[in-house]
Amino acid sequence: MSFSLAGYEERARVRADRLRLPLFVMDLTGTPQPLNGAADELVARGA
């Protein structure tokens, strides 16, 4: 799992998708928001 305040470069996002690495960005309230499919699946499972 990886968290970012400013987002990710396109290359990092593509690599994370290939590795099925969940990526999250922090919204203005400090709440992590899923950024890719692996993160969406993680949130859906409640893990």
Coordinates of N, CA, C and O in Angstrom, one line a residue:
M1 N 0.8 -1.2 0.0 CA 0.0 0.0 0.0 C 0.9 1.2 0.0 O 1.9 1.2 0.6
S2 N 0.5 2.2 -0.7 CA 1.2 3.5 -0.8 C 0.3 4.7 -0.7 O -0.8 4.7 -1.2
F3 N 0.7 5.7 0.1 CA -0.1 6.9 0.3 C 0.7 8.1 -0.2 O 1.9 8.1 -0.1
S4 N 0.0 9.1 -0.8 CA 0.6 10.3 -1.2 C -0.3 11.5 -1.0 O -1.5 11.4 -1.0
L5 N 0.3 12.6 -0.7 CA -0.4 13.9 -0.6 C -0.5 14.6 -1.9 O -1.5 15.3 -2.2
A6 N 0.5 14.4 -2.8 CA 0.5 15.2 -4.0 C 0.2 14.4 -5.3 O 0.1 14.9 -6.4
G7 N 0.0 13.1 -5.1 CA -0.3 12.2 -6.3 C 0.9 11.5 -6.7 O 1.9 11.5 -6.1
Y8 N 0.8 10.8 -7.9 CA 1.8 9.9 -8.4 C 2.1 10.3 -9.9 O 1.2 10.7 -10.6
E9 N 3.3 10.1 -10.3 CA 3.6 10.2 -11.7 C 3.0 9.1 -12.5 O 2.7 8.0 -11.9
E10 N 2.8 9.3 -13.7 CA 2.1 8.3 -14.6 C 2.9 7.0 -14.6 O 2.3 5.9 -14.5
R11 N 4.2 7.1 -14.7 CA 5.0 5.8 -14.7 C 4.8 5.0 -13.4 O 4.7 3.8 -13.4
A12 N 4.7 5.7 -12.3 CA 4.5 5.1 -11.0 C 3.1 4.4 -10.9 O 3.0 3.3 -10.4
R13 N 2.1 5.1 -11.5 CA 0.8 4.5 -11.5 C 0.7 3.3 -12.4 O 0.1 2.3 -12.0
V14 N 1.3 3.3 -13.5 CA 1.3 2.2 -14.4 C 2.0 1.0 -13.8 O 1.5 -0.1 -13.8
R15 N 3.2 1.2 -13.1 CA 3.9 0.2 -12.5 C 3.1 -0.4 -11.3 O 3.1 -1.6 -11.1
A16 N 2.5 0.4 -10.5 CA 1.6 0.0 -9.4 C 0.5 -0.9 -9.9 O 0.2 -1.9 -9.3
D17 N -0.1 -0.5 -11.0 CA -1.2 -1.3 -11.6 C -0.7 -2.7 -12.0 O -1.3 -3.7 -11.8
R18 N 0.5 -2.7 -12.6 CA 1.1 -4.0 -13.1 C 1.4 -4.9 -11.9 O 1.2 -6.1 -12.0
L19 N 1.8 -4.3 -10.8 CA 2.1 -5.1 -9.6 C 0.9 -5.3 -8.6 O 1.1 -5.9 -7.6
R20 N -0.2 -4.7 -9.0 CA -1.4 -4.8 -8.2 C -1.2 -4.1 -6.8 O -1.7 -4.6 -5.8
L21 N -0.4 -3.0 -6.8 CA -0.1 -2.3 -5.6 C -1.2 -1.2 -5.4 O -1.4 -0.4 -6.2
P22 N -1.9 -1.3 -4.2 CA -2.9 -0.2 -4.0 C -2.3 1.1 -3.8 O -1.3 1.3 -3.0
L23 N -2.8 2.1 -4.5 CA -2.4 3.5 -4.3 C -3.5 4.3 -3.8 O -4.6 4.2 -4.2
F24 N -3.2 5.2 -2.8 CA -4.1 6.1 -2.2 C -3.6 7.5 -2.2 O -2.4 7.7 -2.2
V25 N -4.5 8.5 -2.4 CA -4.1 9.9 -2.2 C -4.9 10.4 -1.0 O -6.0 9.9 -0.7
M26 N -4.3 11.3 -0.3 CA -5.0 11.9 0.9 C -5.8 13.1 0.4 O -5.2 14.0 -0.3
D27 N -7.1 13.2 0.8 CA -7.9 14.3 0.4 C -7.6 15.5 1.4 O -6.8 15.4 2.3
L28 N -8.3 16.6 1.2 CA -8.1 17.8 2.0 C -8.4 17.6 3.5 O -7.9 18.3 4.3
T29 N -9.2 16.6 3.8 CA -9.5 16.3 5.2 C -8.5 15.3 5.8 O -8.6 14.9 7.0
G30 N -7.6 14.8 5.0 CA -6.6 13.8 5.5 C -7.1 12.3 5.4 O -6.5 11.4 5.9
T31 N -8.2 12.2 4.7 CA -8.8 10.8 4.5 C -8.2 10.2 3.2 O -8.3 10.8 2.1
P32 N -7.7 9.0 3.3 CA -7.2 8.3 2.1 C -8.3 8.0 1.1 O -9.3 7.5 1.5
Q33 N -8.0 8.3 -0.2 CA -9.0 8.0 -1.2 C -8.3 7.0 -2.2 O -7.2 7.2 -2.6
P34 N -9.0 5.9 -2.6 CA -8.3 5.0 -3.5 C -8.1 5.6 -4.9 O -8.9 6.4 -5.4
L35 N -6.9 5.3 -5.5 CA -6.6 5.9 -6.8 C -6.5 4.9 -7.9 O -6.6 5.2 -9.1
N36 N -6.5 3.6 -7.6 CA -6.4 2.6 -8.7 C -7.3 1.4 -8.3 O -7.9 1.3 -7.2
G37 N -7.4 0.5 -9.2 CA -8.2 -0.7 -9.0 C -7.9 -1.5 -7.8 O -8.8 -2.0 -7.1
A38 N -6.6 -1.7 -7.6 CA -6.2 -2.5 -6.4 C -6.6 -1.8 -5.1 O -7.0 -2.5 -4.2
A39 N -6.6 -0.5 -5.1 CA -7.0 0.2 -3.9 C -8.5 0.1 -3.8 O -9.0 -0.1 -2.6
D40 N -9.2 0.2 -4.9 CA -10.7 0.0 -4.8 C -11.1 -1.3 -4.3 O -12.0 -1.5 -3.5
E41 N -10.4 -2.4 -4.7 CA -10.7 -3.7 -4.3 C -10.4 -3.9 -2.8 O -11.1 -4.5 -2.0
L42 N -9.3 -3.3 -2.3 CA -9.0 -3.3 -0.9 C -10.0 -2.7 0.0 O -10.5 -3.2 1.0
V43 N -10.5 -1.5 -0.5 CA -11.6 -0.8 0.2 C -12.9 -1.6 0.2 O -13.5 -1.7 1.2
A44 N -13.2 -2.2 -0.9 CA -14.4 -3.0 -1.0 C -14.4 -4.2 -0.1 O -15.4 -4.6 0.5
R45 N -13.2 -4.8 0.1 CA -13.1 -5.9 1.0 C -13.1 -5.5 2.5 O -13.3 -6.3 3.4
G46 N -12.9 -4.2 2.7 CA -12.9 -3.7 4.1 C -11.6 -4.1 4.8 O -11.6 -4.1 6.1
A47 N -10.6 -4.4 4.1 CA -9.3 -4.8 4.8 C -8.4 -3.7 5.0 O -8.5 -2.6 4.5

